PDB file of C-alpha atoms and ligand atoms in Angstrom:
ATOM      1  CA  MET A  27      18.060  16.468  -3.408  1.00  0.00           C
ATOM      2  CA  THR A  28      16.604  13.884  -5.700  1.00  0.00           C
ATOM      3  CA  LEU A  29      14.575  10.711  -4.491  1.00  0.00           C
ATOM      4  CA  GLU A  30      15.170   7.549  -6.597  1.00  0.00           C
ATOM      5  CA  ILE A  31      12.983   4.311  -5.661  1.00  0.00           C
ATOM      6  CA  VAL A  32      13.270   0.913  -6.730  1.00  0.00           C
ATOM      7  CA  GLN A  33      10.792  -1.860  -6.240  1.00  0.00           C
ATOM      8  CA  PHE A  34      11.213  -5.730  -6.544  1.00  0.00           C
ATOM      9  CA  PRO A  35       9.344  -8.690  -5.985  1.00  0.00           C
ATOM     10  CA  CYS A  36       9.576 -10.637  -2.577  1.00  0.00           C
ATOM     11  CA  LEU A  37       8.084 -13.966  -1.465  1.00  0.00           C
ATOM     12  CA  SER A  38       5.437 -14.846  -4.018  1.00  0.00           C
ATOM     13  CA  ASP A  39       3.460 -11.771  -4.476  1.00  0.00           C
ATOM     14  CA  ASN A  40       4.702  -8.753  -1.916  1.00  0.00           C
ATOM     15  CA  TYR A  41       6.749  -6.234  -3.242  1.00  0.00           C
ATOM     16  CA  GLY A  42      10.114  -4.401  -1.684  1.00  0.00           C
ATOM     17  CA  VAL A  43      10.716  -0.937  -1.937  1.00  0.00           C
ATOM     18  CA  LEU A  44      13.810   1.155  -1.773  1.00  0.00           C
ATOM     19  CA  LEU A  45      14.003   4.593  -1.071  1.00  0.00           C
ATOM     20  CA  HIS A  46      17.377   6.572  -1.319  1.00  0.00           C
ATOM     21  CA  ASP A  47      18.182  10.142  -1.554  1.00  0.00           C
ATOM     22  CA  THR A  48      21.154  10.820  -3.828  1.00  0.00           C
ATOM     23  CA  ALA A  49      22.450  13.600  -2.214  1.00  0.00           C
ATOM     24  CA  SER A  50      22.771  12.171   1.435  1.00  0.00           C
ATOM     25  CA  GLY A  51      22.630   8.490   0.731  1.00  0.00           C
ATOM     26  CA  ARG A  52      19.899   7.986   3.443  1.00  0.00           C
ATOM     27  CA  THR A  53      18.161   4.637   1.952  1.00  0.00           C
ATOM     28  CA  ALA A  54      15.161   3.515   3.459  1.00  0.00           C
ATOM     29  CA  SER A  55      13.382  -0.264   2.783  1.00  0.00           C
ATOM     30  CA  ILE A  56       9.361  -0.063   3.168  1.00  0.00           C
ATOM     31  CA  ASP A  57       9.037  -3.205   4.885  1.00  0.00           C
ATOM     32  CA  VAL A  58      11.071  -6.216   4.556  1.00  0.00           C
ATOM     33  CA  PRO A  59       9.033  -8.835   3.462  1.00  0.00           C
ATOM     34  CA  GLU A  60      12.237 -11.359   3.199  1.00  0.00           C
ATOM     35  CA  ALA A  61      16.099  -9.999   3.838  1.00  0.00           C
ATOM     36  CA  ALA A  62      17.918 -11.674   0.790  1.00  0.00           C
ATOM     37  CA  PRO A  63      16.163  -9.726  -1.743  1.00  0.00           C
ATOM     38  CA  VAL A  64      16.400  -6.432   0.057  1.00  0.00           C
ATOM     39  CA  LEU A  65      20.041  -6.864   0.637  1.00  0.00           C
ATOM     40  CA  ALA A  66      20.510  -7.893  -3.184  1.00  0.00           C
ATOM     41  CA  ALA A  67      18.825  -4.591  -4.413  1.00  0.00           C
ATOM     42  CA  LEU A  68      21.018  -2.699  -2.028  1.00  0.00           C
ATOM     43  CA  ALA A  69      24.292  -4.369  -3.172  1.00  0.00           C
ATOM     44  CA  GLU A  70      22.972  -3.943  -6.849  1.00  0.00           C
ATOM     45  CA  LYS A  71      22.545  -0.090  -6.670  1.00  0.00           C
ATOM     46  CA  GLY A  72      25.427   0.535  -3.978  1.00  0.00           C
ATOM     47  CA  TRP A  73      23.106   1.898  -1.441  1.00  0.00           C
ATOM     48  CA  THR A  74      23.845   1.472   2.320  1.00  0.00           C
ATOM     49  CA  LEU A  75      20.289   0.697   4.237  1.00  0.00           C
ATOM     50  CA  THR A  76      19.732   3.661   6.773  1.00  0.00           C
ATOM     51  CA  ASP A  77      16.163   3.039   7.444  1.00  0.00           C
ATOM     52  CA  ILE A  78      13.364   0.631   7.886  1.00  0.00           C
ATOM     53  CA  PHE A  79       9.842   1.981   7.844  1.00  0.00           C
ATOM     54  CA  THR A  80       7.218  -0.547   8.563  1.00  0.00           C
ATOM     55  CA  THR A  81       3.664  -0.346   7.684  1.00  0.00           C
ATOM     56  CA  HIS A  82       2.032  -3.169   9.919  1.00  0.00           C
ATOM     57  CA  HIS A  83       3.122  -6.356  11.695  1.00  0.00           C
ATOM     58  CA  HIS A  84       2.762  -9.210   9.326  1.00  0.00           C
ATOM     59  CA  ALA A  85       5.432 -11.401   9.012  1.00  0.00           C
ATOM     60  CA  ASP A  86       5.433 -11.001   4.928  1.00  0.00           C
ATOM     61  CA  HIS A  87       6.443  -7.419   6.056  1.00  0.00           C
ATOM     62  CA  VAL A  88       8.531  -7.789   8.962  1.00  0.00           C
ATOM     63  CA  GLN A  89      10.163 -10.918   8.654  1.00  0.00           C
ATOM     64  CA  GLY A  90      13.443  -9.601   7.256  1.00  0.00           C
ATOM     65  CA  ASN A  91      14.022  -7.002   9.629  1.00  0.00           C
ATOM     66  CA  LEU A  92      16.621  -8.481  12.132  1.00  0.00           C
ATOM     67  CA  GLU A  93      18.794  -9.943   9.361  1.00  0.00           C
ATOM     68  CA  VAL A  94      18.666  -6.868   7.339  1.00  0.00           C
ATOM     69  CA  LYS A  95      19.503  -4.744  10.451  1.00  0.00           C
ATOM     70  CA  ALA A  96      22.321  -6.745  11.620  1.00  0.00           C
ATOM     71  CA  ALA A  97      23.842  -6.766   8.326  1.00  0.00           C
ATOM     72  CA  THR A  98      23.349  -2.641   8.153  1.00  0.00           C
ATOM     73  CA  GLY A  99      22.723  -1.397  11.157  1.00  0.00           C
ATOM     74  CA  CYS A 100      19.580   0.449   9.994  1.00  0.00           C
ATOM     75  CA  THR A 101      16.949   1.929  12.000  1.00  0.00           C
ATOM     76  CA  ILE A 102      13.690   0.682  12.375  1.00  0.00           C
ATOM     77  CA  THR A 103      10.582   2.818  12.815  1.00  0.00           C
ATOM     78  CA  GLY A 104       7.087   1.752  12.806  1.00  0.00           C
ATOM     79  CA  PRO A 105       3.548   2.014  14.734  1.00  0.00           C
ATOM     80  CA  VAL A 106       3.456   2.282  17.972  1.00  0.00           C
ATOM     81  CA  ASP A 107       0.330   0.096  18.528  1.00  0.00           C
ATOM     82  CA  GLU A 108       2.279  -2.838  16.845  1.00  0.00           C
ATOM     83  CA  ALA A 109       5.258  -2.134  18.533  1.00  0.00           C
ATOM     84  CA  ASP A 110       5.748  -5.351  20.333  1.00  0.00           C
ATOM     85  CA  ARG A 111       4.991  -7.478  17.488  1.00  0.00           C
ATOM     86  CA  ILE A 112       7.726  -5.765  14.978  1.00  0.00           C
ATOM     87  CA  PRO A 113      10.921  -7.136  15.351  1.00  0.00           C
ATOM     88  CA  GLY A 114      14.000  -4.731  16.104  1.00  0.00           C
ATOM     89  CA  ILE A 115      11.987  -1.825  16.135  1.00  0.00           C
ATOM     90  CA  ASP A 116      13.878   1.213  17.218  1.00  0.00           C
ATOM     91  CA  ILE A 117      11.318   4.291  16.828  1.00  0.00           C
ATOM     92  CA  THR A 118       7.679   4.289  17.138  1.00  0.00           C
ATOM     93  CA  VAL A 119       5.255   6.565  15.507  1.00  0.00           C
ATOM     94  CA  LYS A 120       1.748   7.085  15.388  1.00  0.00           C
ATOM     95  CA  ASP A 121      -0.808   9.052  13.513  1.00  0.00           C
ATOM     96  CA  GLY A 122      -0.271  12.879  12.952  1.00  0.00           C
ATOM     97  CA  ASP A 123       3.540  12.139  13.864  1.00  0.00           C
ATOM     98  CA  SER A 124       6.082  13.419  11.081  1.00  0.00           C
ATOM     99  CA  PHE A 125       9.671  13.491  10.614  1.00  0.00           C
ATOM    100  CA  ASP A 126      12.321  14.130   8.136  1.00  0.00           C
ATOM    101  CA  PHE A 127      13.925  12.298   5.776  1.00  0.00           C
ATOM    102  CA  ALA A 128      16.739  13.615   3.694  1.00  0.00           C
ATOM    103  CA  GLY A 129      14.862  17.052   3.708  1.00  0.00           C
ATOM    104  CA  GLN A 130      11.612  15.603   3.274  1.00  0.00           C
ATOM    105  CA  THR A 131       8.908  15.675   5.694  1.00  0.00           C
ATOM    106  CA  VAL A 132       7.547  11.999   6.043  1.00  0.00           C
ATOM    107  CA  ARG A 133       3.923  12.019   7.457  1.00  0.00           C
ATOM    108  CA  VAL A 134       2.584   9.093   9.271  1.00  0.00           C
ATOM    109  CA  ILE A 135      -1.128   8.370   8.581  1.00  0.00           C
ATOM    110  CA  ALA A 136      -2.862   5.475  10.742  1.00  0.00           C
ATOM    111  CA  THR A 137      -4.897   3.299   8.606  1.00  0.00           C
ATOM    112  CA  PRO A 138      -6.447   0.444  10.844  1.00  0.00           C
ATOM    113  CA  GLY A 139      -8.617  -1.926   9.591  1.00  0.00           C
ATOM    114  CA  HIS A 140      -6.001  -4.602   7.736  1.00  0.00           C
ATOM    115  CA  THR A 141      -4.391  -4.670  10.980  1.00  0.00           C
ATOM    116  CA  LEU A 142      -5.484  -2.010  14.158  1.00  0.00           C
ATOM    117  CA  GLY A 143      -2.242  -0.642  13.936  1.00  0.00           C
ATOM    118  CA  HIS A 144      -1.229  -0.363  10.363  1.00  0.00           C
ATOM    119  CA  ILE A 145       0.132   3.193   9.164  1.00  0.00           C
ATOM    120  CA  ILE A 146       0.800   4.683   6.086  1.00  0.00           C
ATOM    121  CA  TYR A 147       3.911   6.998   5.165  1.00  0.00           C
ATOM    122  CA  HIS A 148       3.140  10.099   3.242  1.00  0.00           C
ATOM    123  CA  LEU A 149       5.754  12.276   1.660  1.00  0.00           C
ATOM    124  CA  PRO A 150       3.993  15.373   0.507  1.00  0.00           C
ATOM    125  CA  ASP A 151       6.551  17.489  -1.307  1.00  0.00           C
ATOM    126  CA  ALA A 152       7.778  14.122  -3.200  1.00  0.00           C
ATOM    127  CA  LYS A 153       4.084  13.520  -3.960  1.00  0.00           C
ATOM    128  CA  LEU A 154       4.601   9.788  -2.602  1.00  0.00           C
ATOM    129  CA  ALA A 155       2.733   7.326  -0.384  1.00  0.00           C
ATOM    130  CA  PHE A 156       3.820   3.992   0.712  1.00  0.00           C
ATOM    131  CA  VAL A 157       0.376   2.412   1.930  1.00  0.00           C
ATOM    132  CA  GLY A 158       1.469  -1.114   2.835  1.00  0.00           C
ATOM    133  CA  ASP A 159      -1.990  -3.725   2.790  1.00  0.00           C
ATOM    134  CA  THR A 160      -4.226  -0.428   3.204  1.00  0.00           C
ATOM    135  CA  LEU A 161      -5.095  -0.014  -0.554  1.00  0.00           C
ATOM    136  CA  PHE A 162      -3.851  -1.978  -3.725  1.00  0.00           C
ATOM    137  CA  ALA A 163      -4.427  -1.311  -7.342  1.00  0.00           C
ATOM    138  CA  LEU A 164      -8.113  -1.731  -7.914  1.00  0.00           C
ATOM    139  CA  GLY A 165      -8.536  -3.620  -4.293  1.00  0.00           C
ATOM    140  CA  CYS A 166      -7.849  -2.830  -0.594  1.00  0.00           C
ATOM    141  CA  GLY A 167      -6.420  -5.050   2.332  1.00  0.00           C
ATOM    142  CA  ARG A 168      -8.413  -7.597   3.951  1.00  0.00           C
ATOM    143  CA  VAL A 169      -9.979  -6.382   7.411  1.00  0.00           C
ATOM    144  CA  LEU A 170      -8.373  -8.957   9.140  1.00  0.00           C
ATOM    145  CA  GLU A 171      -8.450  -6.811  12.998  1.00  0.00           C
ATOM    146  CA  GLY A 172     -10.498  -3.947  12.592  1.00  0.00           C
ATOM    147  CA  THR A 173     -13.990  -3.321  11.404  1.00  0.00           C
ATOM    148  CA  LEU A 174     -15.553  -2.522   7.975  1.00  0.00           C
ATOM    149  CA  GLU A 175     -16.353   0.924   9.235  1.00  0.00           C
ATOM    150  CA  GLN A 176     -12.497   1.360  10.290  1.00  0.00           C
ATOM    151  CA  MET A 177     -11.285  -0.073   6.923  1.00  0.00           C
ATOM    152  CA  PHE A 178     -13.592   2.198   4.861  1.00  0.00           C
ATOM    153  CA  ASP A 179     -11.880   5.404   6.908  1.00  0.00           C
ATOM    154  CA  SER A 180      -8.741   4.226   6.415  1.00  0.00           C
ATOM    155  CA  VAL A 181      -9.228   3.912   2.505  1.00  0.00           C
ATOM    156  CA  GLU A 182     -10.965   7.262   2.186  1.00  0.00           C
ATOM    157  CA  LYS A 183      -7.925   8.614   3.988  1.00  0.00           C
ATOM    158  CA  VAL A 184      -5.709   7.400   1.182  1.00  0.00           C
ATOM    159  CA  GLY A 185      -8.117   8.161  -1.849  1.00  0.00           C
ATOM    160  CA  ALA A 186      -8.299  12.007  -0.353  1.00  0.00           C
ATOM    161  CA  LEU A 187      -4.300  12.231  -0.762  1.00  0.00           C
ATOM    162  CA  PRO A 188      -3.579  14.522  -3.799  1.00  0.00           C
ATOM    163  CA  SER A 189      -4.454  12.865  -7.220  1.00  0.00           C
ATOM    164  CA  ASP A 190      -1.343  13.054  -8.615  1.00  0.00           C
ATOM    165  CA  THR A 191       0.376  11.171  -5.289  1.00  0.00           C
ATOM    166  CA  VAL A 192       2.288   7.862  -6.408  1.00  0.00           C
ATOM    167  CA  LEU A 193       1.188   4.983  -4.532  1.00  0.00           C
ATOM    168  CA  TYR A 194       3.248   1.910  -3.529  1.00  0.00           C
ATOM    169  CA  CYS A 195       1.236  -1.198  -2.037  1.00  0.00           C
ATOM    170  CA  GLY A 196       2.442  -4.241  -0.426  1.00  0.00           C
ATOM    171  CA  HIS A 197       1.320  -6.896  -3.037  1.00  0.00           C
ATOM    172  CA  GLU A 198       0.789  -7.546  -6.773  1.00  0.00           C
ATOM    173  CA  TYR A 199      -2.699  -8.539  -6.481  1.00  0.00           C
ATOM    174  CA  THR A 200      -3.711  -6.414  -9.394  1.00  0.00           C
ATOM    175  CA  GLU A 201      -4.858  -9.169 -11.765  1.00  0.00           C
ATOM    176  CA  ALA A 202      -7.252 -10.771  -9.469  1.00  0.00           C
ATOM    177  CA  ASN A 203      -8.448  -7.208  -7.946  1.00  0.00           C
ATOM    178  CA  LEU A 204      -9.355  -6.650 -11.593  1.00  0.00           C
ATOM    179  CA  ARG A 205     -11.643  -9.331 -12.373  1.00  0.00           C
ATOM    180  CA  PHE A 206     -13.692  -8.504  -9.266  1.00  0.00           C
ATOM    181  CA  ALA A 207     -13.668  -4.839 -10.084  1.00  0.00           C
ATOM    182  CA  LEU A 208     -14.850  -5.644 -13.604  1.00  0.00           C
ATOM    183  CA  SER A 209     -17.557  -7.772 -12.064  1.00  0.00           C
ATOM    184  CA  ILE A 210     -18.574  -4.475  -9.696  1.00  0.00           C
ATOM    185  CA  GLU A 211     -18.407  -2.055 -13.160  1.00  0.00           C
ATOM    186  CA  PRO A 212     -18.360  -3.947 -15.949  1.00  0.00           C
ATOM    187  CA  ASP A 213     -19.258  -0.339 -18.088  1.00  0.00           C
ATOM    188  CA  ASN A 214     -16.534   1.804 -16.204  1.00  0.00           C
ATOM    189  CA  ALA A 215     -14.874   2.625 -19.425  1.00  0.00           C
ATOM    190  CA  ALA A 216     -11.456   4.056 -17.237  1.00  0.00           C
ATOM    191  CA  LEU A 217     -11.485   0.477 -15.777  1.00  0.00           C
ATOM    192  CA  VAL A 218     -12.018  -1.502 -19.089  1.00  0.00           C
ATOM    193  CA  THR A 219      -9.023   0.375 -20.374  1.00  0.00           C
ATOM    194  CA  ARG A 220      -7.177   0.220 -17.246  1.00  0.00           C
ATOM    195  CA  GLY A 221      -7.849  -3.660 -17.511  1.00  0.00           C
ATOM    196  CA  GLU A 222      -6.056  -4.076 -20.950  1.00  0.00           C
ATOM    197  CA  GLU A 223      -2.765  -2.694 -19.835  1.00  0.00           C
ATOM    198  CA  ILE A 224      -2.644  -4.625 -16.722  1.00  0.00           C
ATOM    199  CA  ARG A 225      -3.182  -7.554 -18.388  1.00  0.00           C
ATOM    200  CA  ARG A 226      -0.785  -6.823 -21.075  1.00  0.00           C
ATOM    201  CA  LEU A 227       1.606  -5.949 -18.236  1.00  0.00           C
ATOM    202  CA  ARG A 228       1.377  -9.314 -16.488  1.00  0.00           C
ATOM    203  CA  ALA A 229       1.597 -11.506 -19.495  1.00  0.00           C
ATOM    204  CA  ALA A 230       4.931  -9.816 -19.909  1.00  0.00           C
ATOM    205  CA  GLY A 231       5.943 -10.481 -16.390  1.00  0.00           C
ATOM    206  CA  GLN A 232       5.653  -6.578 -15.467  1.00  0.00           C
ATOM    207  CA  PRO A 233       4.408  -5.002 -11.865  1.00  0.00           C
ATOM    208  CA  THR A 234       1.165  -3.274 -12.178  1.00  0.00           C
ATOM    209  CA  LEU A 235       2.633  -0.777  -9.457  1.00  0.00           C
ATOM    210  CA  PRO A 236       2.788   1.769  -8.309  1.00  0.00           C
ATOM    211  CA  THR A 237      -0.113   3.533  -8.943  1.00  0.00           C
ATOM    212  CA  THR A 238      -1.927   7.013  -8.454  1.00  0.00           C
ATOM    213  CA  VAL A 239      -4.567   8.327  -6.320  1.00  0.00           C
ATOM    214  CA  ALA A 240      -6.386   9.414  -9.284  1.00  0.00           C
ATOM    215  CA  ALA A 241      -6.336   6.256 -11.231  1.00  0.00           C
ATOM    216  CA  GLU A 242      -7.573   4.512  -7.924  1.00  0.00           C
ATOM    217  CA  ARG A 243     -10.642   7.243  -7.492  1.00  0.00           C
ATOM    218  CA  SER A 244     -11.406   6.421 -11.199  1.00  0.00           C
ATOM    219  CA  THR A 245     -11.324   2.363 -11.287  1.00  0.00           C
ATOM    220  CA  ASN A 246     -11.101   0.907  -7.795  1.00  0.00           C
ATOM    221  CA  PRO A 247     -14.283   0.069  -6.364  1.00  0.00           C
ATOM    222  CA  PHE A 248     -13.356   0.341  -2.824  1.00  0.00           C
ATOM    223  CA  LEU A 249     -12.710   4.076  -3.398  1.00  0.00           C
ATOM    224  CA  ARG A 250     -15.897   4.787  -5.769  1.00  0.00           C
ATOM    225  CA  SER A 251     -18.535   3.861  -3.074  1.00  0.00           C
ATOM    226  CA  ASP A 252     -20.575   6.919  -3.851  1.00  0.00           C
ATOM    227  CA  ALA A 253     -20.583   6.072  -7.552  1.00  0.00           C
ATOM    228  CA  PRO A 254     -24.325   4.964  -8.903  1.00  0.00           C
ATOM    229  CA  SER A 255     -22.976   1.592 -10.653  1.00  0.00           C
ATOM    230  CA  VAL A 256     -21.254   0.494  -7.100  1.00  0.00           C
ATOM    231  CA  ARG A 257     -23.926   1.349  -5.000  1.00  0.00           C
ATOM    232  CA  ALA A 258     -26.009  -0.492  -7.349  1.00  0.00           C
ATOM    233  CA  ALA A 259     -23.752  -3.644  -7.749  1.00  0.00           C
ATOM    234  CA  ALA A 260     -23.910  -3.482  -3.548  1.00  0.00           C
ATOM    235  CA  GLY A 261     -28.033  -3.526  -3.996  1.00  0.00           C
ATOM    236  CA  LEU A 262     -27.922  -0.174  -1.893  1.00  0.00           C
ATOM    237  CA  PRO A 263     -28.658   2.333  -4.359  1.00  0.00           C
ATOM    238  CA  ASP A 264     -29.478   4.343  -1.308  1.00  0.00           C
ATOM    239  CA  GLY A 265     -26.815   3.444   0.982  1.00  0.00           C
ATOM    240  CA  GLU A 266     -24.356   5.420   2.684  1.00  0.00           C
ATOM    241  CA  PRO A 267     -20.869   5.148   1.226  1.00  0.00           C
ATOM    242  CA  ALA A 268     -19.283   3.323   4.150  1.00  0.00           C
ATOM    243  CA  GLU A 269     -22.287   0.560   4.041  1.00  0.00           C
ATOM    244  CA  VAL A 270     -21.666   0.510   0.267  1.00  0.00           C
ATOM    245  CA  PHE A 271     -18.054  -0.008   1.045  1.00  0.00           C
ATOM    246  CA  ALA A 272     -18.583  -2.774   3.860  1.00  0.00           C
ATOM    247  CA  ALA A 273     -21.153  -4.360   1.139  1.00  0.00           C
ATOM    248  CA  THR A 274     -18.240  -4.607  -1.480  1.00  0.00           C
ATOM    249  CA  ARG A 275     -15.493  -5.892   0.660  1.00  0.00           C
ATOM    250  CA  ARG A 276     -17.784  -8.818   2.068  1.00  0.00           C
ATOM    251  CA  ALA A 277     -18.461  -9.342  -1.397  1.00  0.00           C
ATOM    252  CA  LYS A 278     -14.874  -9.419  -2.678  1.00  0.00           C
ATOM    253  CA  ASP A 279     -13.871 -12.004   0.439  1.00  0.00           C
ATOM    254  CA  VAL A 280     -16.269 -14.595  -1.309  1.00  0.00           C
ATOM    255  CA  PHE A 281     -15.544 -13.778  -4.817  1.00  0.00           C
ATOM    256  CA  LYS A 282     -14.654 -16.657  -7.102  1.00  0.00           C
ATOM    257  CA  GLY A 283     -13.129 -14.659  -9.904  1.00  0.00           C
TER     258      GLY A 283
HETATM  259 ZN1   ZN B 312      -1.023  -7.673   5.844  1.00  0.00          ZN
END
């Protein structure tokens, strides 16, 4: 059993992701930002879609659901707490659930904050996680429905996955996130080095994703609320990590990079 993954741009800054098992042919789309690029990617690979795994209800993650379902007959799985806002949903899942994908265990982890029902999909044996709009390269999702405290806990759940876990995220926001991250930790050598690579990739029109838990732990300010430099930038040298995270998230919301 071998998993193959393709990632491709959708809309202005979303990513579509297809996960394919070569032995069984089972193929999942992680969210459907828009139908046409997903159907085109399937056609290009010669894959037949069997599943959609939805992370959360926002339009730029579900608006292609019905068109893709009509074209492929796939089954749509998504968070139970947002079931009424996810077009075409067939199977609801919640925190702690797990299910099989072509012999791989898929763990469902609730990550409320960006939306209240947001979930991520973790495949521990494949060392993969599809984190939607919870964590981005060098950033995290805006807190639109939940509390900053919830978002802190959710981001920490991603950061607590094994360090070699590969993370697929919903958006290419990395270059803007880099500007903010460097404003917080200008002396973080790992961040400075990563920043050079990010600028090189974007100048060449290349994606900066996927990322890894290890890369984010060393450079993403939202996973570094215990670092003295991040605490200092938040003005909370002795603050609890959750307080530091909240201050950093608020600062990002108004950052003019
Ligand atoms: Zn979203």
